[in-house]
Short mmCIF file of C-alpha atoms in Angstrom, two decimals:
data_model
loop_
_atom_site.label_atom_id
_atom_site.label_comp_id
_atom_site.label_asym_id
_atom_site.label_seq_id
_atom_site.Cartn_x
_atom_site.Cartn_y
_atom_site.Cartn_z
CA MET A 256 -31.58 1.36 -60.59
CA ILE A 257 -33.73 -0.77 -58.35
CA GLN A 258 -30.72 -2.85 -57.24
CA ASN A 259 -28.74 0.32 -56.55
CA GLY A 260 -31.64 1.77 -54.57
CA ILE A 261 -32.14 -1.39 -52.52
CA ALA A 262 -28.41 -1.62 -51.82
CA GLY A 263 -28.28 2.06 -50.86
CA MET A 264 -31.28 1.68 -48.52
CA THR A 265 -29.70 -1.38 -46.90
CA ALA A 266 -26.38 0.42 -46.38
CA ALA A 267 -28.12 3.51 -44.99
CA SER A 268 -30.23 1.33 -42.69
CA THR A 269 -27.09 -0.34 -41.34
CA SER A 270 -25.49 3.06 -40.78
CA LEU A 271 -28.59 4.24 -38.93
CA MET A 272 -28.42 1.15 -36.73
CA VAL A 273 -24.72 1.77 -35.97
CA THR A 274 -25.41 5.44 -35.23
CA SER A 275 -28.25 4.57 -32.87
CA THR A 276 -25.96 2.10 -31.10
CA ASN A 277 -23.36 4.84 -30.65
CA ILE A 278 -25.95 7.22 -29.22
CA ALA A 279 -27.33 4.57 -26.86
CA ASN A 280 -23.84 3.77 -25.52
CA ALA A 281 -22.54 7.32 -25.35
CA SER A 282 -22.41 7.27 -21.53
CA VAL A 283 -20.92 3.79 -21.20
CA ALA A 284 -17.36 3.97 -19.85
CA GLY A 285 -14.85 2.48 -22.28
CA TYR A 286 -17.26 2.30 -25.21
CA SER A 287 -15.57 2.87 -28.58
CA ARG A 288 -17.75 4.36 -31.26
CA GLN A 289 -18.39 2.36 -34.40
CA GLN A 290 -18.98 3.22 -38.02
CA ALA A 291 -20.14 1.34 -41.06
CA VAL A 292 -17.46 0.95 -43.73
CA TYR A 293 -18.83 1.12 -47.32
CA ASP A 294 -17.49 -0.65 -50.37
CA THR A 295 -18.60 -1.15 -53.97
CA SER A 296 -19.52 -4.57 -55.33
CA PRO A 297 -18.41 -5.78 -58.80
CA THR A 298 -21.90 -4.88 -60.06
CA GLY A 299 -21.50 -1.30 -58.87
CA THR A 300 -23.88 -1.49 -55.91
CA VAL A 301 -22.86 -0.21 -52.48
CA TYR A 302 -22.62 -2.50 -49.49
CA VAL A 303 -21.37 -2.39 -45.87
CA SER A 304 -18.15 -4.38 -45.85
CA SER A 305 -17.63 -4.14 -42.07
CA ILE A 306 -18.55 -2.37 -38.85
CA GLU A 307 -15.36 -0.64 -37.78
CA ARG A 308 -14.48 0.07 -34.13
CA ILE A 309 -12.79 3.47 -33.87
CA THR A 310 -9.83 3.38 -31.49
CA ASP A 311 -6.10 4.03 -31.27
CA ASP A 312 -3.66 1.56 -29.73
CA PHE A 313 -1.34 4.33 -28.53
CA TYR A 314 -4.09 6.14 -26.66
CA VAL A 315 -5.38 2.87 -25.21
CA SER A 316 -1.90 2.01 -23.91
CA GLN A 317 -1.46 5.54 -22.59
CA ALA A 318 -4.73 5.29 -20.65
CA GLN A 319 -3.71 1.92 -19.18
CA ASP A 320 -0.36 3.30 -18.00
CA ALA A 321 -2.09 6.34 -16.51
CA SER A 322 -4.53 4.08 -14.64
CA ASN A 323 -1.60 2.17 -13.17
CA SER A 324 0.13 5.33 -11.97
CA LEU A 325 -3.08 6.74 -10.54
CA GLY A 326 -3.86 3.47 -8.78
CA TYR A 327 -0.47 3.58 -7.06
CA ALA A 328 -0.64 7.27 -6.19
CA THR A 329 -4.20 7.07 -4.85
CA ALA A 330 -3.49 4.14 -2.52
CA PHE A 331 -0.21 5.55 -1.22
CA ALA A 332 -1.59 9.05 -0.59
CA SER A 333 -4.67 7.67 1.16
CA GLN A 334 -2.64 5.54 3.57
CA SER A 335 -0.11 8.30 4.21
CA SER A 336 -2.84 10.83 5.02
CA LYS A 337 -4.35 8.36 7.46
CA LEU A 338 -1.05 7.90 9.31
CA GLU A 339 -0.42 11.64 9.40
CA THR A 340 -3.81 12.15 11.06
CA THR A 341 -3.02 9.42 13.59
CA LEU A 342 0.28 11.00 14.61
CA SER A 343 -0.44 14.72 14.38
CA SER A 344 -4.06 15.30 15.38
CA ASP A 345 -4.61 17.05 18.72
CA ALA A 346 -6.47 14.03 20.06
CA MET A 347 -3.80 11.51 19.08
CA SER A 348 -0.46 13.33 19.32
CA LEU A 349 2.01 12.03 21.91
CA SER A 350 3.42 15.48 22.66
CA PRO A 351 0.63 16.70 25.02
CA SER A 352 0.92 13.54 27.12
CA LEU A 353 4.71 13.83 27.26
CA ASN A 354 4.49 17.47 28.30
CA ALA A 355 1.83 16.75 30.92
CA PHE A 356 3.98 14.01 32.48
CA PHE A 357 7.02 16.25 32.81
CA GLU A 358 4.88 19.17 33.98
CA SER A 359 3.63 16.96 36.82
CA LEU A 360 7.26 16.29 37.77
CA ASP A 361 7.98 20.02 37.69
CA ALA A 362 4.95 20.73 39.87
CA ALA A 363 6.02 18.12 42.44
CA GLN A 364 9.25 20.05 43.04
CA ALA A 365 7.25 22.51 45.14
CA ASP A 366 6.71 19.78 47.77
CA PRO A 367 8.20 16.38 46.89
CA MET A 368 6.53 14.76 49.92
CA ASP A 369 3.00 15.88 49.02
CA SER A 370 0.84 12.86 48.12
CA ALA A 371 -1.36 14.88 45.74
CA TYR A 372 1.64 15.90 43.63
CA ARG A 373 2.92 12.33 43.67
CA GLN A 374 -0.46 10.92 42.66
CA GLN A 375 -0.59 13.40 39.79
CA VAL A 376 2.77 12.07 38.55
CA LEU A 377 1.38 8.51 38.57
CA SER A 378 -1.78 9.63 36.78
CA GLU A 379 0.12 11.46 34.05
CA ALA A 380 2.48 8.50 33.66
CA ASP A 381 -0.60 6.30 33.19
CA ASN A 382 -1.94 8.70 30.58
CA LEU A 383 1.40 8.75 28.78
CA ALA A 384 1.64 4.96 28.67
CA ALA A 385 -1.96 4.77 27.48
CA GLN A 386 -1.17 7.22 24.68
CA PHE A 387 1.75 5.06 23.56
CA ASN A 388 -0.63 2.07 23.64
CA THR A 389 -3.25 3.91 21.58
CA LEU A 390 -0.83 5.15 18.94
CA SER A 391 0.70 1.70 18.58
CA GLY A 392 -2.77 0.15 18.39
CA ASN A 393 -3.83 2.55 15.66
CA ILE A 394 -0.74 1.77 13.61
CA TYR A 395 -1.34 -1.96 14.02
CA ASP A 396 -4.96 -1.38 12.98
CA GLN A 397 -3.72 0.37 9.85
CA MET A 398 -1.45 -2.61 9.13
CA ASP A 399 -4.48 -4.89 9.49
CA ASP A 400 -6.42 -2.60 7.14
CA ILE A 401 -3.62 -2.85 4.58
CA ASN A 402 -3.67 -6.64 4.80
CA GLN A 403 -7.42 -6.56 4.25
CA GLU A 404 -6.98 -4.18 1.31
CA LEU A 405 -4.38 -6.53 -0.14
CA THR A 406 -6.77 -9.47 0.23
CA THR A 407 -9.56 -7.57 -1.52
CA MET A 408 -7.30 -6.30 -4.29
CA VAL A 409 -5.77 -9.72 -4.95
CA ASP A 410 -9.25 -11.22 -5.27
CA GLU A 411 -10.27 -8.42 -7.63
CA ALA A 412 -7.11 -8.83 -9.73
CA ASN A 413 -7.64 -12.59 -10.02
CA ASN A 414 -11.27 -12.07 -11.05
CA LEU A 415 -10.19 -9.60 -13.74
CA MET A 416 -7.48 -11.96 -14.98
CA THR A 417 -9.97 -14.82 -15.21
CA HIS A 418 -12.42 -12.57 -17.02
CA LEU A 419 -9.73 -11.45 -19.47
CA ALA A 420 -8.83 -15.08 -20.20
CA GLU A 421 -12.50 -15.85 -20.87
CA LEU A 422 -12.75 -12.82 -23.17
CA ASN A 423 -9.68 -14.06 -25.03
CA GLN A 424 -11.41 -17.36 -25.65
CA GLU A 425 -14.54 -15.65 -26.97
CA ILE A 426 -12.54 -13.25 -29.13
CA ALA A 427 -10.42 -16.05 -30.60
CA GLN A 428 -13.54 -18.03 -31.52
CA ALA A 429 -15.21 -14.95 -33.02
CA ASP A 430 -12.06 -14.03 -34.94
CA ALA A 431 -11.88 -17.53 -36.40
CA ALA A 432 -15.47 -17.05 -37.58
CA GLY A 433 -14.59 -13.60 -38.96
CA ALA A 434 -16.94 -11.63 -36.73
CA VAL A 435 -15.42 -10.07 -33.58
CA SER A 436 -17.87 -7.54 -32.16
CA GLY A 437 -16.68 -4.14 -31.01
CA ASP A 438 -18.39 -4.76 -27.67
CA LEU A 439 -16.08 -7.70 -26.97
CA LEU A 440 -13.01 -5.63 -27.79
CA ASP A 441 -14.26 -2.76 -25.62
CA GLU A 442 -14.73 -5.17 -22.73
CA ARG A 443 -11.22 -6.53 -23.35
CA ASP A 444 -9.61 -3.09 -23.15
CA ARG A 445 -11.77 -2.05 -20.22
CA THR A 446 -10.70 -5.16 -18.30
CA VAL A 447 -7.02 -4.53 -19.01
CA GLN A 448 -7.37 -0.94 -17.80
CA GLN A 449 -9.13 -2.02 -14.60
CA LEU A 450 -6.40 -4.60 -13.98
CA SER A 451 -3.79 -1.88 -14.59
CA GLU A 452 -5.09 0.05 -11.58
CA LEU A 453 -4.16 -2.90 -9.36
CA VAL A 454 -0.90 -4.12 -10.92
CA GLY A 455 1.43 -3.04 -13.68
CA VAL A 456 0.30 -4.63 -16.94
CA GLU A 457 2.30 -5.02 -20.11
CA ALA A 458 -0.40 -5.77 -22.69
CA VAL A 459 0.66 -7.64 -25.83
CA TYR A 460 -2.03 -7.69 -28.52
CA GLN A 461 -2.12 -10.72 -30.81
CA ASP A 462 -3.12 -11.07 -34.46
CA ASP A 463 -6.41 -12.73 -33.48
CA GLN A 464 -7.24 -9.63 -31.37
CA THR A 465 -6.70 -11.41 -28.04
CA VAL A 466 -4.33 -9.86 -25.50
CA ASP A 467 -1.65 -11.40 -23.30
CA ALA A 468 -0.95 -9.62 -20.00
CA PHE A 469 2.41 -9.63 -18.21
CA LEU A 470 3.78 -7.94 -15.11
CA PRO A 471 6.52 -5.34 -15.75
CA SER A 472 9.05 -7.95 -14.59
CA GLY A 473 7.84 -10.33 -17.31
CA GLU A 474 5.79 -12.81 -15.26
CA PRO A 475 2.68 -13.87 -17.20
CA LEU A 476 -0.74 -12.99 -15.80
CA VAL A 477 -2.87 -14.02 -18.78
CA VAL A 478 -1.73 -15.89 -21.88
CA ASN A 479 -4.28 -16.78 -24.54
CA GLY A 480 -7.24 -18.23 -22.68
CA ASP A 481 -5.37 -19.13 -19.49
CA ALA A 482 -5.03 -17.01 -16.36
CA ASN A 483 -2.49 -17.50 -13.60
CA GLU A 484 -3.30 -16.66 -9.98
CA ILE A 485 -1.85 -13.99 -7.69
CA LEU A 486 -1.41 -15.26 -4.14
CA LEU A 487 -1.24 -13.36 -0.84
CA MET A 488 1.30 -15.18 1.31
CA ASP A 489 2.87 -14.82 4.74
CA GLY A 490 5.98 -12.67 4.64
CA GLU A 491 9.48 -13.90 5.33
CA PRO A 492 10.92 -13.32 7.88
CA ASN A 493 7.93 -11.43 9.33
CA SER A 494 4.81 -13.49 8.62
CA GLU A 495 2.54 -10.50 9.32
CA MET A 496 4.10 -8.53 6.46
CA LYS A 497 2.20 -10.18 3.63
CA GLN A 498 3.89 -10.64 0.26
CA LEU A 499 2.63 -11.53 -3.19
CA GLY A 500 3.30 -14.63 -5.23
CA LEU A 501 2.23 -15.84 -8.66
CA ASP A 502 0.94 -19.38 -9.14
CA THR A 503 1.63 -20.40 -12.73
CA GLY A 504 0.23 -23.89 -12.30
CA THR A 505 3.67 -25.49 -12.17
CA HIS A 506 5.31 -23.40 -9.46
CA VAL A 507 4.78 -20.39 -7.19
CA LYS A 508 7.09 -17.42 -7.66
CA VAL A 509 7.46 -14.75 -5.00
CA LEU A 510 6.92 -11.40 -6.70
CA GLY A 511 9.43 -8.60 -6.22
CA GLU A 512 9.10 -4.86 -5.83
CA ASP A 513 8.06 -4.02 -9.40
CA ILE A 514 4.45 -5.18 -9.29
CA GLY A 515 3.03 -1.69 -9.76
CA GLY A 516 -0.44 -0.31 -9.18
CA SER A 517 -2.35 -0.02 -5.93
CA LEU A 518 -1.11 -3.42 -4.75
CA GLN A 519 2.47 -2.18 -4.89
CA ALA A 520 1.50 1.08 -3.18
CA GLN A 521 -0.04 -0.70 -0.19
CA MET A 522 3.12 -2.74 0.39
CA ASP A 523 5.49 0.15 -0.29
CA PHE A 524 3.70 2.34 2.24
CA ARG A 525 3.64 -0.44 4.81
CA ASP A 526 7.35 -1.26 4.38
CA GLU A 527 8.76 2.23 3.84
CA VAL A 528 6.56 4.41 6.06
CA LEU A 529 4.19 2.58 8.39
CA GLU A 530 6.50 -0.04 9.92
CA PRO A 531 9.41 2.43 10.31
CA ALA A 532 6.98 4.79 12.10
CA LEU A 533 5.99 1.98 14.47
CA ASN A 534 9.65 1.13 15.06
CA GLU A 535 10.36 4.77 15.91
CA LEU A 536 7.44 4.84 18.34
CA ASP A 537 8.63 1.61 19.98
CA ARG A 538 12.13 3.04 20.32
CA MET A 539 10.75 6.17 22.03
CA ALA A 540 8.80 4.00 24.48
CA LEU A 541 11.91 1.94 25.28
CA VAL A 542 14.16 4.96 25.69
CA LEU A 543 11.72 6.85 27.90
CA ALA A 544 10.82 3.89 30.12
CA ASP A 545 14.47 2.85 30.46
CA ASN A 546 15.71 6.31 31.43
CA VAL A 547 12.88 7.06 33.85
CA ASN A 548 13.26 3.68 35.54
CA GLU A 549 17.04 4.03 35.63
CA GLN A 550 16.84 7.50 37.18
CA LEU A 551 14.33 6.32 39.80
CA SER A 552 16.67 3.45 40.71
CA GLU A 553 19.26 6.06 41.74
CA GLY A 554 16.94 7.67 44.28
CA TYR A 555 14.99 6.87 47.41
CA ASP A 556 11.28 6.87 48.20
CA LEU A 557 9.49 8.35 51.22
CA ASP A 558 10.41 5.30 53.30
CA GLY A 559 14.09 5.61 52.47
CA GLU A 560 13.99 2.57 50.20
CA SER A 561 15.79 2.38 46.85
CA GLY A 562 13.62 3.45 43.95
CA ASP A 563 11.32 1.02 42.17
CA MET A 564 10.39 1.02 38.49
CA LEU A 565 7.60 3.33 37.35
CA PHE A 566 7.16 1.66 33.96
CA ASN A 567 7.29 -2.03 33.10
CA ASP A 568 10.74 -3.61 32.81
CA ILE A 569 11.99 -3.28 29.23
CA ASN A 570 14.19 -6.33 29.79
CA SER A 571 11.69 -8.74 31.24
CA GLU A 572 12.30 -12.34 30.18
CA GLU A 573 9.17 -12.26 28.04
CA ALA A 574 10.23 -9.04 26.29
CA LYS A 575 13.74 -10.36 25.59
CA LYS A 576 12.42 -13.56 24.02
CA ASP A 577 9.72 -11.74 22.04
CA ARG A 578 12.33 -9.66 20.21
CA SER A 579 13.82 -12.66 18.37
CA THR A 580 12.16 -15.05 15.94
CA SER A 581 13.92 -18.27 14.96
CA LEU A 582 13.46 -18.76 11.24
CA GLU A 583 12.69 -22.00 9.43
CA GLY A 584 15.22 -24.74 10.09
CA THR A 585 16.54 -23.12 13.27
CA ASP A 586 16.01 -24.95 16.58
CA ALA A 587 17.84 -22.53 18.86
CA ALA A 588 16.28 -19.38 20.33
CA LEU A 589 17.91 -16.05 21.15
CA SER A 590 17.30 -13.55 23.91
CA VAL A 591 17.61 -9.86 23.03
CA GLU A 592 18.45 -7.47 25.87
CA ILE A 593 18.40 -3.69 25.58
CA SER A 594 21.90 -3.04 26.90
CA ASP A 595 22.16 0.67 26.04
CA SER A 596 18.95 2.43 25.02
CA SER A 597 20.89 5.52 23.91
CA GLU A 598 22.43 3.49 21.07
CA LEU A 599 19.19 1.92 19.87
CA THR A 600 18.27 2.41 16.24
CA ALA A 601 14.80 1.96 14.76
CA GLU A 602 16.07 -0.88 12.56
CA GLU A 603 15.36 -4.58 12.41
CA TYR A 604 18.01 -7.21 11.75
CA LEU A 605 18.65 -10.62 10.26
CA VAL A 606 21.28 -12.65 12.10
CA GLU A 607 22.64 -15.57 10.08
CA ILE A 608 25.26 -18.06 11.19
CA ASP A 609 27.76 -18.81 8.42
CA ASP A 610 29.58 -22.08 7.77
CA ASN A 611 32.33 -21.11 10.22
CA GLY A 612 29.87 -20.42 13.01
CA GLN A 613 30.37 -16.66 12.69
CA PRO A 614 27.22 -14.52 13.02
CA VAL A 615 26.54 -12.13 10.15
CA VAL A 616 24.14 -9.28 10.91
CA THR A 617 22.18 -7.59 8.12
CA VAL A 618 20.04 -4.51 8.61
CA TYR A 619 16.61 -5.58 7.38
CA PRO A 620 15.43 -5.05 4.75
CA GLY A 621 18.19 -4.45 2.23
CA GLY A 622 20.72 -2.82 4.53
CA ASP A 623 24.42 -3.29 5.17
CA SER A 624 25.88 -6.47 6.63
CA PHE A 625 28.61 -6.76 9.26
CA GLU A 626 30.24 -9.36 11.49
CA PRO A 627 29.94 -8.44 15.18
CA GLU A 628 32.49 -9.57 17.74
CA ILE A 629 31.57 -12.46 20.01
CA SER A 630 32.39 -11.67 23.65
CA ALA A 631 34.02 -14.08 26.07
CA ASP A 632 30.63 -15.07 27.48
CA GLY A 633 29.32 -15.87 23.99
CA THR A 634 27.08 -12.82 23.66
CA ILE A 635 26.93 -10.39 20.74
CA THR A 636 26.45 -6.67 21.28
CA PHE A 637 25.68 -4.03 18.64
CA ASP A 638 23.44 -0.97 18.26
CA GLY A 639 22.47 -0.98 21.93
CA ILE A 640 21.32 -4.61 22.08
CA THR A 641 22.94 -7.78 23.40
CA LEU A 642 22.10 -11.18 21.94
CA SER A 643 22.52 -14.40 23.89
CA VAL A 644 21.39 -17.98 23.44
CA ALA A 645 18.15 -18.64 25.32
CA GLU A 646 17.47 -22.19 24.17
CA GLY A 647 19.39 -24.89 22.30
CA SER A 648 22.72 -24.36 20.59
CA ILE A 649 23.68 -22.27 17.59
CA GLU A 650 24.53 -24.18 14.41
CA PRO A 651 25.83 -23.07 10.99
CA GLY A 652 22.88 -22.16 8.79
CA ASP A 653 20.74 -20.91 11.69
CA SER A 654 19.02 -17.57 11.18
CA PHE A 655 17.08 -15.18 13.40
CA TYR A 656 14.87 -12.16 12.85
CA ILE A 657 15.55 -9.47 15.45
CA GLU A 658 13.07 -6.71 16.34
CA PRO A 659 14.60 -4.72 19.22
CA GLY A 660 11.55 -2.54 19.84
CA LYS A 661 8.86 -5.14 19.25
CA ASN A 662 5.62 -4.20 21.04
CA ALA A 663 7.39 -1.73 23.34
CA ALA A 664 4.79 1.01 22.81
CA ALA A 665 1.89 -1.46 22.78
CA ASN A 666 2.96 -3.05 26.08
CA MET A 667 4.10 0.06 27.93
CA GLU A 668 2.38 0.39 31.31
CA VAL A 669 2.78 1.89 34.77
CA ILE A 670 3.51 -0.86 37.30
CA MET A 671 3.80 1.39 40.38
CA ASP A 672 0.56 1.93 42.29
CA ASP A 673 1.83 3.58 45.47
CA PRO A 674 2.84 7.25 45.02
CA SER A 675 5.02 7.08 48.14
CA LYS A 676 7.32 4.71 46.20
CA LEU A 677 8.37 7.45 43.77
CA ALA A 678 12.07 7.93 44.47
CA PHE A 679 12.38 11.71 44.34
CA SER A 680 15.16 11.98 46.93
CA LYS A 681 18.88 11.44 46.44
CA GLU A 682 19.34 10.64 50.13
CA PRO A 683 17.68 7.75 51.99
CA ASP A 684 17.12 9.78 55.14
CA GLU A 685 15.93 12.99 53.45
CA PRO A 686 12.39 12.33 52.10
CA GLY A 687 11.98 16.02 51.27
CA ASN A 688 15.09 16.07 49.10
CA ASN A 689 14.15 16.69 45.47
CA GLU A 690 17.50 16.17 43.73
CA ASN A 691 16.45 12.98 41.98
CA LEU A 692 13.15 14.61 41.07
CA LEU A 693 15.10 17.40 39.38
CA ALA A 694 17.09 14.80 37.48
CA LEU A 695 13.84 13.17 36.35
CA SER A 696 12.55 16.53 35.12
CA ASP A 697 15.78 17.09 33.20
CA LEU A 698 15.01 13.99 31.11
CA GLN A 699 12.43 16.06 29.21
CA ASP A 700 15.12 17.92 27.29
CA ALA A 701 17.89 15.33 27.49
CA ASP A 702 19.23 13.87 24.24
CA LEU A 703 18.07 10.33 24.94
CA VAL A 704 17.43 9.15 21.37
CA GLU A 705 20.78 8.16 19.82
CA GLY A 706 22.35 10.95 21.88
CA GLU A 707 20.89 13.55 19.53
CA LEU A 708 17.20 14.14 20.29
CA SER A 709 14.87 14.30 23.25
CA VAL A 710 11.87 11.98 23.12
CA ASN A 711 9.60 14.91 22.27
CA GLU A 712 11.96 16.08 19.52
CA ALA A 713 12.12 12.55 18.13
CA TYR A 714 8.33 12.38 18.03
CA ASN A 715 8.05 15.77 16.35
CA GLU A 716 10.64 14.68 13.79
CA LEU A 717 8.56 11.57 13.07
CA VAL A 718 5.46 13.71 12.58
CA ILE A 719 7.37 16.03 10.24
CA ASP A 720 8.75 13.11 8.23
CA VAL A 721 5.31 11.55 7.79
CA GLY A 722 3.83 14.95 6.95
CA SER A 723 6.50 15.48 4.31
CA THR A 724 5.81 12.03 2.88
CA THR A 725 2.10 12.82 2.75
CA ALA A 726 2.69 16.15 1.02
CA SER A 727 4.87 14.46 -1.61
CA ALA A 728 2.30 11.69 -2.02
CA MET A 729 -0.47 14.22 -2.59
CA LYS A 730 1.64 15.97 -5.23
CA GLU A 731 2.20 12.63 -6.93
CA TYR A 732 -1.52 11.93 -6.74
CA ASN A 733 -2.46 15.30 -8.26
CA ALA A 734 0.09 14.85 -11.04
CA ALA A 735 -1.11 11.30 -11.72
CA MET A 736 -4.71 12.49 -11.81
CA LEU A 737 -3.86 15.14 -14.41
CA VAL A 738 -2.06 12.57 -16.57
CA TYR A 739 -4.97 10.16 -16.16
CA GLN A 740 -7.52 12.80 -17.15
CA GLU A 741 -5.45 13.87 -20.16
CA ALA A 742 -4.91 10.27 -21.30
CA ASN A 743 -8.59 9.44 -21.05
CA SER A 744 -9.51 12.72 -22.71
CA ASN A 745 -7.23 11.85 -25.63
CA LEU A 746 -8.77 8.40 -25.88
CA LEU A 747 -12.28 9.83 -25.63
CA SER A 748 -11.61 12.37 -28.36
CA MET A 749 -10.52 9.55 -30.63
CA ALA A 750 -12.88 6.74 -29.65
CA GLY A 751 -15.69 8.40 -27.74
CA VAL A 752 -19.13 9.29 -29.03
CA ASN A 753 -19.67 12.88 -30.16
CA MET A 754 -23.41 13.49 -29.87
CA ASP A 755 -23.39 16.42 -32.30
CA GLU A 756 -21.58 14.32 -34.88
CA GLU A 757 -23.94 11.38 -34.37
CA ALA A 758 -27.00 13.66 -34.66
CA SER A 759 -25.61 14.99 -37.92
CA ASN A 760 -25.02 11.43 -39.12
CA LEU A 761 -28.62 10.54 -38.33
CA LEU A 762 -29.85 13.27 -40.66
CA ILE A 763 -27.40 12.28 -43.39
CA PHE A 764 -28.32 8.59 -43.26
CA GLN A 765 -32.04 9.38 -43.08
CA GLN A 766 -31.69 11.53 -46.18
CA THR A 767 -29.61 8.82 -47.85
CA TYR A 768 -32.23 6.23 -47.02
CA ALA A 769 -35.03 8.48 -48.34
CA ALA A 770 -33.09 9.35 -51.48
CA ASN A 771 -32.52 5.68 -52.27
CA ALA A 772 -36.19 5.01 -51.66
CA LYS A 773 -36.98 7.69 -54.24
CA VAL A 774 -34.56 5.99 -56.65
CA ILE A 775 -36.56 2.78 -56.26
CA SER A 776 -39.82 4.70 -56.67
CA ALA A 777 -38.53 6.44 -59.79
CA ALA A 778 -37.36 3.14 -61.24
CA ASP A 779 -40.76 1.63 -60.51
CA GLU A 780 -42.56 4.53 -62.26
CA MET A 781 -40.26 4.17 -65.26
CA MET A 782 -40.98 0.46 -65.43
CA ASN A 783 -44.72 1.06 -65.21
CA THR A 784 -44.48 3.66 -67.99
CA ILE A 785 -42.61 1.22 -70.19
CA LEU A 786 -45.13 -1.52 -69.50
CA ALA A 787 -48.01 0.83 -70.32
CA ILE A 788 -46.72 1.52 -73.87
#
């Protein structure tokens, strides 16, 4: 009886300790409740054979997947909302500046020779160019923010991978000794879930309770006690568009588009929404500046001189060279002229010279390829641009990255400072003639963008597209949040601490402990009675 009582008290004491641990950790995220597992010895006494960690692999995996989806949806929706605000807010929208510029042209029709009207046109043109500059600057700032987010997230992911590898080492050692604590396993699962927010993680649990982590594409992040390293590298062909690589210790592999998590979301938004929006804005700046300058060149100013440019020349030597980047191994340089702004797209291109010296143009990224005709003067013309050799000579294997609208919105400026130089007249000897001014005003509603949209319509379409993307992203976020909450609720219901249940257990184990103490007391009294005979 005494042995049974002592064993029962010991088992109850252990259960009380486990229960108190559960209660103390009830608010700790990722804590899995524990319970003492009883068994009977060959002599019939009870003993605690193990401290069991209550969990469910399916629910753990479900929570990790939900974290990954939520990480992606949160990052994408946040960036999309930011861009929508940039483009559509009253303070930032391009439309008021566009309207004000054309309204100043309409007002000048009352007296084309009046200096006040002319100065107002210059002022509104300045404001319009400044608004293009500001919008472009804000988009570039958002690109910089994304690069900074990528840097921070890569560092965080690498720290988590290193921590997981260290946990694997501790768990393997503890497993070999036959005593892996539940706290270590909780920390393991918590680390995997945190990593899942950043990248997609395929977790493979081993017999020794360690976990190997792989990307969805199969590249290893953590194997046993070793962690690889995610790298943030310059993009190719655009070095500013950062890409991810994985350093395995023997080689560096550029990671594709199936990384998952918030890291994938940042790059997807940048590539699929942000850069296309900037390209659209640059195209609008080019189209507007080109058509206004072209129309002014057809008129005459107050002195009867041919019209000068209002905006900076879209085909300055600097601009033409800036639109082409010679890629690694290419010595030649191209010049890119805007030959027909009405045919401009918002695309970028890769131009590669094949073994026969024939240029092959590919819409970048991932678009169709075609072979343009080479004219008699050696130039290539397509989609409103003309490519010519600026330096060196073209060789098979050369490649070039072409950005037709590069920095057009950022660099747009008014270069005219004398309002009398505005060429409103169609006749050199009729300064009061407003025929060219009327033609300038007509540009407001003219289909200048690919022959289909006015500049204002193109901007409004961009705002609508980004708004639609944001609305879809918010729906994805809300859906991902619901799945995340449900997955974690399922896991919590299985592995979490129920305070009512633990309070009940306290009473049970206290009573068990007291009852076993009474068994010992009764056995002691019986022994004393026997000894007293």
